[in-house]
Amino acid sequence: MPIPALLTGLQLTDSAFPSGYYTLSHGLEGFQQARAVTPRTLPALLADLLRHSVGPSDATALALTHRAAGAGDWDEVVAVERRLHATKLGREARQAAVRTGRQLLDLAAEVYGTAPIERYRELYRDGAVRGCQPVVAGVVHAGNGLTVEQAVTCELFAFAASFTGAALRLRLTDHRRAQVVLHGAAPVIEETVAAALDRELADLGGCVPVADVMAGRHERAEARLFAS
């Protein structure tokens, strides 16, 4: 990987990048409120979300978008985003995807300003797209020169890092154990990347009913630390 592309990937996955990820628990707070996760079962929950939720939905959408943007097929980018948004059943999930995506789009235009980003911004201004984070990320990474495999890997790592960060704030782990959990997720991330790269548009969409139930409960919780 060329160093400039590597640096952009590192920048976008850094927890200091103000995309709004720090406001999300990715469903973890719902599990914690229901006492359905413990420090011991935390790694397994992360693995399940990667394999069955984020991988088939967000990671797959990112891969499809990256390829389409690289080929200049913007009709396909629009189709990917519409399907992704439709598969997010919970209100929190839809709002989180759009809110973080718009923040990323705004920042990426200022920081990188590549041609694919500008084209996507035109589609956004015309109302053709909503600004879902995985699709925006696919456009940004394609414009910055990362391969599709590298882009999906970066974003899945960012998800896992954000998840463990939320676990830390929810007191489900400590700083040292969080790093063990994050490193332990590496083989699952690799597996999830390979699966995402092999999917077509018709395959896009995760299926984790328990996570949907927890998200629905979280929406109605009297007290919440996270937006999702």
Tab-separated table of C-alpha atoms in Angstrom:
chain	number	residue	atom	x	y	z
A	1	MET	CA	0.000	0.000	0.000
A	2	PRO	CA	1.401	3.442	-0.887
A	3	ILE	CA	2.212	5.425	2.240
A	4	PRO	CA	-0.240	8.296	1.482
A	5	ALA	CA	-3.124	5.822	1.172
A	6	LEU	CA	-1.999	4.028	4.335
A	7	LEU	CA	-1.950	7.304	6.226
A	8	THR	CA	-5.511	8.137	5.190
A	9	GLY	CA	-6.671	4.706	6.335
A	10	LEU	CA	-4.981	5.204	9.702
A	11	GLN	CA	-6.459	8.676	10.027
A	12	LEU	CA	-10.006	7.543	9.329
A	13	THR	CA	-9.822	4.631	11.792
A	14	ASP	CA	-8.269	6.691	14.576
A	15	SER	CA	-10.609	7.241	17.514
A	16	ALA	CA	-9.681	10.941	17.394
A	17	PHE	CA	-11.300	11.316	13.961
A	18	PRO	CA	-14.529	13.239	14.707
A	19	SER	CA	-17.000	11.085	12.803
A	20	GLY	CA	-19.374	10.696	15.739
A	21	TYR	CA	-18.506	7.046	16.429
A	22	TYR	CA	-17.848	7.907	20.068
A	23	THR	CA	-21.607	8.491	20.516
A	24	LEU	CA	-22.444	4.901	19.488
A	25	SER	CA	-22.296	1.629	21.385
A	26	HIS	CA	-23.386	-0.360	18.300
A	27	GLY	CA	-26.125	-2.031	20.325
A	28	LEU	CA	-23.867	-2.936	23.248
A	29	GLU	CA	-25.640	-0.653	25.714
A	30	GLY	CA	-28.932	-2.414	24.984
A	31	PHE	CA	-27.348	-5.762	25.804
A	32	GLN	CA	-25.804	-4.315	28.948
A	33	GLN	CA	-29.110	-2.829	30.114
A	34	ALA	CA	-30.780	-6.220	29.628
A	35	ARG	CA	-27.897	-7.930	31.467
A	36	ALA	CA	-27.396	-10.062	28.367
A	37	VAL	CA	-23.634	-9.503	28.128
A	38	THR	CA	-20.811	-9.901	30.618
A	39	PRO	CA	-17.065	-9.248	30.433
A	40	ARG	CA	-16.627	-12.945	29.668
A	41	THR	CA	-19.133	-13.023	26.786
A	42	LEU	CA	-18.104	-9.651	25.321
A	43	PRO	CA	-15.677	-11.138	22.722
A	44	ALA	CA	-18.327	-13.571	21.491
A	45	LEU	CA	-20.870	-10.783	21.077
A	46	LEU	CA	-18.381	-8.742	19.073
A	47	ALA	CA	-17.644	-11.742	16.857
A	48	ASP	CA	-21.342	-12.386	16.252
A	49	LEU	CA	-22.024	-8.756	15.341
A	50	LEU	CA	-19.092	-8.743	12.935
A	51	ARG	CA	-20.107	-11.991	11.229
A	52	HIS	CA	-23.875	-11.614	11.098
A	53	SER	CA	-24.642	-7.891	11.341
A	54	VAL	CA	-21.888	-5.481	10.316
A	55	GLY	CA	-20.293	-7.854	7.817
A	56	PRO	CA	-23.352	-8.688	5.712
A	57	SER	CA	-24.665	-5.119	5.882
A	58	ASP	CA	-22.183	-2.268	6.327
A	59	ALA	CA	-19.030	-4.063	5.180
A	60	THR	CA	-20.773	-5.478	2.135
A	61	ALA	CA	-22.211	-2.071	1.244
A	62	LEU	CA	-18.757	-0.534	1.607
A	63	ALA	CA	-17.180	-3.114	-0.695
A	64	LEU	CA	-19.875	-2.706	-3.344
A	65	THR	CA	-19.653	1.080	-3.134
A	66	HIS	CA	-15.856	1.083	-3.383
A	67	ARG	CA	-15.973	-0.972	-6.577
A	68	ALA	CA	-18.781	1.099	-8.079
A	69	ALA	CA	-17.140	4.427	-7.264
A	70	GLY	CA	-13.848	3.204	-8.680
A	71	ALA	CA	-15.624	2.252	-11.907
A	72	GLY	CA	-17.591	5.500	-12.041
A	73	ASP	CA	-20.901	3.623	-11.721
A	74	TRP	CA	-22.820	6.114	-9.591
A	75	ASP	CA	-26.197	4.510	-10.316
A	76	GLU	CA	-24.848	1.438	-8.520
A	77	VAL	CA	-23.683	3.576	-5.588
A	78	VAL	CA	-27.220	4.958	-5.258
A	79	ALA	CA	-28.681	1.442	-5.442
A	80	VAL	CA	-26.332	0.172	-2.745
A	81	GLU	CA	-27.208	2.992	-0.385
A	82	ARG	CA	-30.952	2.612	-0.874
A	83	ARG	CA	-30.773	-1.087	-0.108
A	84	LEU	CA	-28.517	-0.554	2.905
A	85	HIS	CA	-30.817	2.062	4.401
A	86	ALA	CA	-33.845	-0.163	3.829
A	87	THR	CA	-32.238	-3.078	5.666
A	88	LYS	CA	-31.646	-1.053	8.841
A	89	LEU	CA	-34.839	-1.882	10.677
A	90	GLY	CA	-34.290	0.092	13.875
A	91	ARG	CA	-34.658	3.855	14.108
A	92	GLU	CA	-31.400	4.228	16.029
A	93	ALA	CA	-29.441	2.255	13.442
A	94	ARG	CA	-30.772	4.362	10.567
A	95	GLN	CA	-30.161	7.624	12.380
A	96	ALA	CA	-26.666	6.596	13.441
A	97	ALA	CA	-25.681	5.574	9.910
A	98	VAL	CA	-26.892	8.843	8.418
A	99	ARG	CA	-25.567	11.112	11.155
A	100	THR	CA	-22.050	9.673	11.145
A	101	GLY	CA	-22.076	9.429	7.356
A	102	ARG	CA	-22.934	13.086	6.880
A	103	GLN	CA	-20.246	14.071	9.351
A	104	LEU	CA	-17.719	11.949	7.471
A	105	LEU	CA	-18.822	13.403	4.135
A	106	ASP	CA	-18.426	16.961	5.363
A	107	LEU	CA	-15.012	16.303	6.870
A	108	ALA	CA	-13.766	14.264	3.902
A	109	ALA	CA	-14.654	17.056	1.500
A	110	GLU	CA	-12.603	19.487	3.583
A	111	VAL	CA	-9.679	17.170	4.342
A	112	TYR	CA	-9.325	15.163	1.111
A	113	GLY	CA	-11.476	16.799	-1.557
A	114	THR	CA	-11.113	14.015	-4.132
A	115	ALA	CA	-13.215	13.742	-7.294
A	116	PRO	CA	-15.296	10.767	-6.021
A	117	ILE	CA	-16.171	12.678	-2.851
A	118	GLU	CA	-17.276	15.694	-4.868
A	119	ARG	CA	-19.406	13.506	-7.146
A	120	TYR	CA	-21.085	11.900	-4.149
A	121	ARG	CA	-21.707	15.344	-2.662
A	122	GLU	CA	-23.514	16.285	-5.856
A	123	LEU	CA	-25.744	13.229	-5.481
A	124	TYR	CA	-26.370	14.189	-1.868
A	125	ARG	CA	-27.319	17.742	-2.778
A	126	ASP	CA	-29.690	16.381	-5.434
A	127	GLY	CA	-31.360	14.105	-2.866
A	128	ALA	CA	-30.320	10.883	-4.598
A	129	VAL	CA	-28.479	9.603	-1.504
A	130	ARG	CA	-28.885	10.069	2.245
A	131	GLY	CA	-25.245	9.907	3.317
A	132	CYS	CA	-25.077	6.487	5.001
A	133	GLN	CA	-21.692	6.050	6.647
A	134	PRO	CA	-20.583	2.766	4.990
A	135	VAL	CA	-21.339	4.152	1.532
A	136	VAL	CA	-19.603	7.451	2.245
A	137	ALA	CA	-16.623	5.520	3.617
A	138	GLY	CA	-16.470	3.415	0.468
A	139	VAL	CA	-16.374	6.547	-1.679
A	140	VAL	CA	-13.757	8.198	0.522
A	141	HIS	CA	-11.460	5.162	0.611
A	142	ALA	CA	-11.771	4.641	-3.145
A	143	GLY	CA	-10.826	8.268	-3.749
A	144	ASN	CA	-7.872	7.988	-1.379
A	145	GLY	CA	-6.390	5.004	-3.182
A	146	LEU	CA	-7.016	2.147	-0.761
A	147	THR	CA	-7.918	-1.195	-2.286
A	148	VAL	CA	-11.373	-2.534	-1.530
A	149	GLU	CA	-9.900	-5.168	0.799
A	150	GLN	CA	-7.922	-2.560	2.712
A	151	ALA	CA	-10.929	-0.261	2.951
A	152	VAL	CA	-13.237	-2.935	4.360
A	153	THR	CA	-10.537	-4.039	6.812
A	154	CYS	CA	-10.037	-0.488	8.037
A	155	GLU	CA	-13.741	0.064	8.641
A	156	LEU	CA	-14.280	-3.258	10.408
A	157	PHE	CA	-11.337	-2.514	12.657
A	158	ALA	CA	-12.835	0.915	13.366
A	159	PHE	CA	-16.107	-0.773	14.330
A	160	ALA	CA	-14.354	-3.229	16.643
A	161	ALA	CA	-12.311	-0.446	18.244
A	162	SER	CA	-15.437	1.650	18.762
A	163	PHE	CA	-17.270	-1.343	20.234
A	164	THR	CA	-14.503	-2.061	22.742
A	165	GLY	CA	-14.318	1.634	23.556
A	166	ALA	CA	-18.028	1.576	24.377
A	167	ALA	CA	-17.472	-1.526	26.514
A	168	LEU	CA	-14.845	0.399	28.432
A	169	ARG	CA	-17.223	3.278	29.126
A	170	LEU	CA	-19.954	0.818	30.140
A	171	ARG	CA	-17.501	-0.823	32.561
A	172	LEU	CA	-17.669	-4.161	30.800
A	173	THR	CA	-13.888	-4.188	30.452
A	174	ASP	CA	-10.777	-2.261	31.402
A	175	HIS	CA	-8.109	-0.670	29.224
A	176	ARG	CA	-5.828	-3.706	29.203
A	177	ARG	CA	-8.535	-6.286	28.617
A	178	ALA	CA	-10.045	-4.112	25.864
A	179	GLN	CA	-6.827	-4.481	23.886
A	180	VAL	CA	-6.906	-8.245	24.346
A	181	VAL	CA	-10.493	-8.343	23.054
A	182	LEU	CA	-9.620	-6.108	20.090
A	183	HIS	CA	-6.612	-8.208	19.102
A	184	GLY	CA	-8.625	-11.400	19.530
A	185	ALA	CA	-11.145	-10.116	16.990
A	186	ALA	CA	-8.514	-10.023	14.230
A	187	PRO	CA	-9.259	-13.492	12.787
A	188	VAL	CA	-12.994	-12.729	12.769
A	189	ILE	CA	-12.340	-9.411	11.021
A	190	GLU	CA	-10.263	-11.209	8.389
A	191	GLU	CA	-13.041	-13.760	7.882
A	192	THR	CA	-15.677	-11.033	7.692
A	193	VAL	CA	-13.684	-9.060	5.128
A	194	ALA	CA	-13.398	-12.101	2.855
A	195	ALA	CA	-17.126	-12.785	3.105
A	196	ALA	CA	-18.052	-9.155	2.393
A	197	LEU	CA	-15.891	-9.069	-0.716
A	198	ASP	CA	-17.691	-12.135	-2.068
A	199	ARG	CA	-21.250	-10.789	-1.779
A	200	GLU	CA	-23.469	-9.216	-4.424
A	201	LEU	CA	-26.038	-6.456	-3.950
A	202	ALA	CA	-28.855	-8.982	-3.499
A	203	ASP	CA	-26.971	-10.483	-0.539
A	204	LEU	CA	-26.720	-7.201	1.371
A	205	GLY	CA	-28.340	-7.280	4.812
A	206	GLY	CA	-27.546	-8.676	8.249
A	207	CYS	CA	-29.779	-10.847	10.410
A	208	VAL	CA	-29.366	-10.628	14.186
A	209	PRO	CA	-32.911	-10.618	15.649
A	210	VAL	CA	-31.723	-10.435	19.263
A	211	ALA	CA	-29.690	-7.317	18.472
A	212	ASP	CA	-32.781	-5.760	16.857
A	213	VAL	CA	-34.779	-6.478	20.011
A	214	MET	CA	-32.084	-4.930	22.205
A	215	ALA	CA	-31.952	-1.874	19.947
A	216	GLY	CA	-35.718	-1.471	20.191
A	217	ARG	CA	-35.537	-1.585	23.981
A	218	HIS	CA	-32.666	0.877	23.970
A	219	GLU	CA	-34.709	3.392	21.980
A	220	ARG	CA	-37.216	3.490	24.843
A	221	ALA	CA	-34.803	3.362	27.766
A	222	GLU	CA	-35.272	6.102	30.366
A	223	ALA	CA	-31.510	6.698	30.629
A	224	ARG	CA	-28.943	6.176	27.871
A	225	LEU	CA	-25.245	6.914	27.632
A	226	PHE	CA	-25.056	6.219	23.886
A	227	ALA	CA	-27.171	7.123	20.884
A	228	SER	CA	-27.370	3.486	19.787
